[in-house]
C-alpha cells in the first residue's frame, strides 16, 4: 500500500520569520491529529530551509529543496548543490517544476541529471512533468507525458534507485490559473504514468512509486482529486502558503489514503 504524500511548494514566498511561523502552524496541526497515513513535506525557499528544518525537528515532516544543481560544487554562481541541501537537513528536492521548464528553459536531459545527482546524494527526487494547454488542446497529452517519463526519469535511472523517486503530474495550464484538471483527467494522466513506469522499470516499481497531482489543488477539490486510485497526494502551490488550507488538504489525503 502506498502512503499518501502532500508536499507544499512555497516557491519564492516567505521570509525566514514567515517560514518559521507557517512551518510551526503545519507541524502543530499535523501533531494534533492522527495523520499517520499521510507523509508531509514542506518546500521553503533556500534561505529559509534551515529554519524550517529546525522548526519541524523531532516530528515526521520532511523538507524539500525547490531545485538543485547536478554539479556537486564548483564555479556555478547562484546554484545550490545536493550536499548543501542535505547538510541543511533537506530530505527531498523538487525537480523539473513546470515553472523551471517554462521560464528557465530546463529540458528533460537536465532534469534527469539533477534527479540522478539528488538520488545518489541521499535526497528523494520529486520529478515533475506535465503538459501546456496547447498540448492538451491538440490531444497529445499522453505522448508528451511518455516522452518526459522516458527522458526525465528513465534518462536518470537505468533501474529503480534504492531510495526510489516520486513523480508529480502538473497540467501546466492549471497552475496559478485557477483552472483544475477534472478528477477524470487527472486520473487518466496518473494511470498512464504508472503504466509507463511499469513498462520501463517493472510492476513493483510502478506499484510502489507515488504519483502526486499538482495543479490548483484547494481544500474544496482535494478530496475529489485524491480519490483517484492512481493519485497518491499532491504537490501544492498557493494553498500551501496558508496553514489552515494546507492542513485541510492533508486531511483530504488522509481520508483517501485508505483506498490507495
Tab-separated table of C-alpha atoms in Angstrom:
chain	number	residue	atom	x	y	z
A	1	UNK	CA	0.000	0.000	0.000
A	2	UNK	CA	1.341	3.396	-0.980
A	3	UNK	CA	1.338	6.002	1.758
A	4	UNK	CA	-0.190	9.287	0.627
A	5	UNK	CA	2.110	12.314	0.393
A	6	UNK	CA	1.298	16.011	0.407
A	7	UNK	CA	4.146	18.386	-0.429
A	8	UNK	CA	3.960	22.166	-0.216
A	9	UNK	CA	5.931	24.185	-2.753
A	10	UNK	CA	6.232	27.674	-1.311
A	11	UNK	CA	8.068	28.944	-4.408
A	12	UNK	CA	9.572	32.442	-3.941
A	13	UNK	CA	7.425	33.277	-0.941
A	14	UNK	CA	8.014	33.701	2.805
A	15	UNK	CA	10.877	35.377	4.607
A	16	UNK	CA	12.758	33.315	7.186
A	17	UNK	CA	10.497	34.515	10.000
A	18	UNK	CA	7.334	33.925	7.979
A	19	UNK	CA	8.555	30.463	7.024
A	20	UNK	CA	9.113	29.562	10.677
A	21	UNK	CA	5.592	30.682	11.553
A	22	UNK	CA	3.979	28.705	8.735
A	23	UNK	CA	6.078	25.596	9.395
A	24	UNK	CA	5.130	25.702	13.078
A	25	UNK	CA	1.434	26.008	12.238
A	26	UNK	CA	1.629	22.979	9.963
A	27	UNK	CA	3.732	20.973	12.434
A	28	UNK	CA	1.325	21.663	15.285
A	29	UNK	CA	-1.642	20.799	13.080
A	30	UNK	CA	-0.097	17.525	11.982
A	31	UNK	CA	0.888	16.615	15.556
A	32	UNK	CA	-2.571	17.413	16.846
A	33	UNK	CA	-4.382	14.846	14.706
A	34	UNK	CA	-3.999	11.270	13.555
A	35	UNK	CA	-2.415	11.950	10.186
A	36	UNK	CA	-0.170	8.905	10.280
A	37	UNK	CA	-1.497	7.814	6.898
A	38	UNK	CA	-0.020	10.857	5.173
A	39	UNK	CA	3.569	11.941	4.682
A	40	UNK	CA	4.024	15.721	4.705
A	41	UNK	CA	6.855	17.637	3.040
A	42	UNK	CA	7.456	21.404	3.093
A	43	UNK	CA	9.355	23.158	0.301
A	44	UNK	CA	10.515	26.593	1.503
A	45	UNK	CA	12.879	28.966	-0.329
A	46	UNK	CA	16.567	28.117	0.106
A	47	UNK	CA	17.286	30.852	2.664
A	48	UNK	CA	14.508	29.576	4.928
A	49	UNK	CA	15.289	25.884	4.550
A	50	UNK	CA	17.447	25.515	7.676
A	51	UNK	CA	14.943	27.489	9.735
A	52	UNK	CA	12.098	25.209	8.624
A	53	UNK	CA	14.196	22.103	9.338
A	54	UNK	CA	14.800	23.393	12.878
A	55	UNK	CA	11.124	24.240	13.347
A	56	UNK	CA	9.837	20.788	12.395
A	57	UNK	CA	12.690	18.830	14.026
A	58	UNK	CA	11.534	15.858	16.059
A	59	UNK	CA	8.378	15.383	14.032
A	60	UNK	CA	7.572	13.458	10.883
A	61	UNK	CA	7.611	16.347	8.396
A	62	UNK	CA	10.163	16.286	5.593
A	63	UNK	CA	11.730	19.339	3.980
A	64	UNK	CA	12.421	19.745	0.270
A	65	UNK	CA	14.711	21.980	-1.712
A	66	UNK	CA	12.932	23.624	-4.634
A	67	UNK	CA	15.685	22.653	-7.070
A	68	UNK	CA	19.317	21.564	-7.106
A	69	UNK	CA	22.327	21.583	-9.376
A	70	UNK	CA	23.658	18.346	-10.803
A	71	UNK	CA	27.174	19.608	-10.016
A	72	UNK	CA	28.475	18.791	-6.505
A	73	UNK	CA	30.434	22.061	-6.297
A	74	UNK	CA	32.358	24.498	-8.493
A	75	UNK	CA	32.085	27.833	-10.266
A	76	UNK	CA	28.310	27.897	-10.687
A	77	UNK	CA	27.241	31.211	-9.192
A	78	UNK	CA	23.774	31.144	-7.675
A	79	UNK	CA	23.366	27.371	-7.808
A	80	UNK	CA	22.678	25.080	-4.844
A	81	UNK	CA	24.200	21.611	-4.692
A	82	UNK	CA	22.861	18.344	-3.314
A	83	UNK	CA	25.459	18.295	-0.492
A	84	UNK	CA	24.370	21.811	0.509
A	85	UNK	CA	20.748	20.692	0.719
A	86	UNK	CA	21.469	17.557	2.715
A	87	UNK	CA	23.773	19.491	5.048
A	88	UNK	CA	20.901	21.907	5.710
A	89	UNK	CA	18.648	18.974	6.571
A	90	UNK	CA	16.625	18.540	3.372
A	91	UNK	CA	15.107	15.131	2.706
A	92	UNK	CA	13.601	15.754	-0.742
A	93	UNK	CA	14.100	18.009	-3.744
A	94	UNK	CA	11.597	19.216	-6.350
A	95	UNK	CA	12.942	18.864	-9.895
A	96	UNK	CA	11.640	19.839	-13.315
A	97	UNK	CA	8.836	22.002	-11.963
A	98	UNK	CA	6.803	23.486	-14.791
A	99	UNK	CA	7.979	26.991	-13.919
A	100	UNK	CA	11.601	25.962	-14.279
A	101	UNK	CA	10.841	24.155	-17.513
A	102	UNK	CA	8.781	27.003	-18.958
A	103	UNK	CA	10.570	30.066	-17.525
A	104	UNK	CA	14.142	28.813	-17.149
A	105	UNK	CA	14.233	26.580	-20.212
A	106	UNK	CA	15.107	23.385	-18.358
A	107	UNK	CA	14.800	20.309	-20.542
A	108	UNK	CA	14.328	16.640	-19.773
A	109	UNK	CA	18.046	15.884	-20.014
A	110	UNK	CA	18.937	18.416	-17.348
A	111	UNK	CA	16.114	17.220	-15.112
A	112	UNK	CA	17.427	13.660	-15.458
A	113	UNK	CA	20.960	14.684	-14.481
A	114	UNK	CA	19.631	16.524	-11.443
A	115	UNK	CA	17.482	13.548	-10.428
A	116	UNK	CA	20.449	11.211	-10.705
A	117	UNK	CA	22.629	13.516	-8.595
A	118	UNK	CA	19.894	14.027	-5.998
A	119	UNK	CA	19.232	10.326	-5.576
A	120	UNK	CA	22.940	9.469	-5.390
A	121	UNK	CA	23.377	12.189	-2.754
A	122	UNK	CA	20.644	10.920	-0.460
A	123	UNK	CA	17.686	13.092	-1.447
A	124	UNK	CA	14.361	11.764	-2.701
A	125	UNK	CA	13.661	13.483	-6.033
A	126	UNK	CA	10.144	14.711	-6.757
A	127	UNK	CA	10.244	14.715	-10.555
A	128	UNK	CA	7.643	16.966	-12.185
A	129	UNK	CA	6.155	16.542	-15.634
A	130	UNK	CA	3.062	17.690	-17.468
A	131	UNK	CA	1.665	19.491	-20.483
A	132	UNK	CA	0.784	23.056	-21.508
A	133	UNK	CA	-2.681	23.944	-22.764
A	134	UNK	CA	-1.625	23.777	-26.421
A	135	UNK	CA	-0.662	20.130	-25.945
A	136	UNK	CA	-3.889	19.353	-24.091
A	137	UNK	CA	-5.925	21.085	-26.813
A	138	UNK	CA	-4.088	19.184	-29.556
A	139	UNK	CA	-4.890	15.869	-27.876
A	140	UNK	CA	-1.235	14.890	-27.482
A	141	UNK	CA	-1.006	14.987	-23.684
A	142	UNK	CA	-0.163	11.306	-23.263
A	143	UNK	CA	2.596	11.328	-25.874
A	144	UNK	CA	4.121	14.378	-24.179
A	145	UNK	CA	3.996	12.617	-20.810
A	146	UNK	CA	5.513	9.449	-22.276
A	147	UNK	CA	8.431	11.480	-23.648
A	148	UNK	CA	9.010	13.132	-20.278
A	149	UNK	CA	8.888	9.831	-18.382
A	150	UNK	CA	11.396	8.332	-20.803
A	151	UNK	CA	13.813	11.244	-20.819
A	152	UNK	CA	13.430	12.780	-17.326
A	153	UNK	CA	13.102	9.542	-15.346
A	154	UNK	CA	14.427	6.649	-17.413
A	155	UNK	CA	17.164	9.031	-18.562
A	156	UNK	CA	18.226	9.336	-14.912
A	157	UNK	CA	17.911	5.722	-13.782
A	158	UNK	CA	18.727	2.509	-15.603
A	159	UNK	CA	16.907	0.730	-12.795
A	160	UNK	CA	14.868	1.985	-9.817
A	161	UNK	CA	17.252	3.706	-7.354
A	162	UNK	CA	17.431	2.321	-3.799
A	163	UNK	CA	15.652	5.320	-2.303
A	164	UNK	CA	13.026	5.457	-5.013
A	165	UNK	CA	11.588	8.594	-6.541
A	166	UNK	CA	8.302	10.488	-6.587
A	167	UNK	CA	6.511	11.771	-9.680
A	168	UNK	CA	4.352	14.903	-9.763
A	169	UNK	CA	1.948	15.377	-12.657
A	170	UNK	CA	1.391	19.068	-13.372
A	171	UNK	CA	-1.014	20.171	-16.075
A	172	UNK	CA	0.754	23.478	-16.761
A	173	UNK	CA	-2.496	25.124	-17.809
A	174	UNK	CA	-3.873	24.529	-14.298
A	175	UNK	CA	-1.034	26.117	-12.316
A	176	UNK	CA	-1.725	29.575	-10.952
A	177	UNK	CA	-4.666	29.981	-13.334
A	178	UNK	CA	-7.461	28.877	-11.056
A	179	UNK	CA	-8.240	26.077	-13.506
A	180	UNK	CA	-8.030	22.489	-12.364
A	181	UNK	CA	-7.981	19.238	-14.268
A	182	UNK	CA	-11.112	17.231	-13.658
A	183	UNK	CA	-10.644	14.188	-11.429
A	184	UNK	CA	-11.097	12.064	-14.555
A	185	UNK	CA	-8.394	13.956	-16.480
A	186	UNK	CA	-6.009	13.740	-13.546
A	187	UNK	CA	-6.638	10.017	-13.028
A	188	UNK	CA	-6.117	9.299	-16.736
A	189	UNK	CA	-2.716	11.000	-16.684
A	190	UNK	CA	-1.660	9.314	-13.442
A	191	UNK	CA	-2.712	5.872	-14.641
A	192	UNK	CA	-0.775	6.407	-17.857
A	193	UNK	CA	2.349	7.445	-15.944
A	194	UNK	CA	2.088	4.301	-13.828
A	195	UNK	CA	1.712	2.189	-16.973
A	196	UNK	CA	4.840	3.752	-18.442
A	197	UNK	CA	6.770	3.141	-15.206
A	198	UNK	CA	5.721	-0.492	-15.282
A	199	UNK	CA	6.840	-0.852	-18.889
A	200	UNK	CA	10.239	0.671	-18.071
A	201	UNK	CA	11.022	-0.449	-14.511
A	202	UNK	CA	8.630	-3.307	-13.824
A	203	UNK	CA	5.472	-3.870	-11.818
A	204	UNK	CA	6.979	-3.472	-8.341
A	205	UNK	CA	8.381	-0.015	-9.084
A	206	UNK	CA	5.140	1.078	-10.717
A	207	UNK	CA	3.071	-0.070	-7.748
A	208	UNK	CA	5.360	1.495	-5.153
A	209	UNK	CA	6.046	4.863	-6.822
A	210	UNK	CA	3.855	7.672	-5.572
A	211	UNK	CA	2.415	9.971	-8.209
A	212	UNK	CA	1.217	13.363	-6.960
A	213	UNK	CA	-1.170	15.784	-8.622
A	214	UNK	CA	-0.098	19.415	-8.850
A	215	UNK	CA	-2.417	21.979	-10.376
A	216	UNK	CA	-4.533	24.369	-8.291
A	217	UNK	CA	-5.382	21.878	-5.549
A	218	UNK	CA	-7.544	23.545	-2.905
A	219	UNK	CA	-9.398	22.367	0.197
A	220	UNK	CA	-12.677	22.184	-1.741
A	221	UNK	CA	-11.407	19.981	-4.583
A	222	UNK	CA	-8.655	17.940	-2.913
A	223	UNK	CA	-10.813	15.008	-1.822
A	224	UNK	CA	-12.289	14.529	-5.293
A	225	UNK	CA	-8.845	14.624	-6.896
A	226	UNK	CA	-7.206	12.337	-4.350
A	227	UNK	CA	-9.983	9.765	-4.744
A	228	UNK	CA	-8.386	8.582	-7.992
A	229	UNK	CA	-6.766	5.164	-7.445
A	230	UNK	CA	-3.509	6.314	-9.032
A	231	UNK	CA	-3.399	9.739	-7.338
A	232	UNK	CA	-1.271	9.454	-4.213
A	233	UNK	CA	-1.499	13.011	-2.893
A	234	UNK	CA	-0.494	16.410	-4.158
A	235	UNK	CA	2.260	18.902	-4.856
A	236	UNK	CA	0.564	22.021	-3.546
A	237	UNK	CA	1.455	25.580	-4.549
A	238	UNK	CA	-0.634	28.560	-3.473
A	239	UNK	CA	-2.785	26.667	-0.978
A	240	UNK	CA	0.338	25.537	0.910
A	241	UNK	CA	1.043	29.160	1.869
A	242	UNK	CA	-1.936	29.180	4.232
A	243	UNK	CA	-1.582	26.761	7.114
A	244	UNK	CA	-5.307	26.127	7.552
A	245	UNK	CA	-5.812	25.387	3.847
A	246	UNK	CA	-2.772	23.131	3.674
A	247	UNK	CA	-3.929	21.161	6.698
A	248	UNK	CA	-7.352	20.669	5.118
A	249	UNK	CA	-5.656	19.237	2.022
A	250	UNK	CA	-3.568	16.923	4.209
A	251	UNK	CA	-6.774	15.718	5.874
A	252	UNK	CA	-8.285	15.036	2.452
A	253	UNK	CA	-5.267	12.888	1.579
A	254	UNK	CA	-5.623	11.029	4.872
A	255	UNK	CA	-9.281	10.287	4.115
A	256	UNK	CA	-8.443	8.781	0.745
A	257	UNK	CA	-5.230	7.021	1.734
A	258	UNK	CA	-7.221	4.032	2.946
A	259	UNK	CA	-8.058	3.208	-0.671
A	260	UNK	CA	-4.525	3.734	-2.001
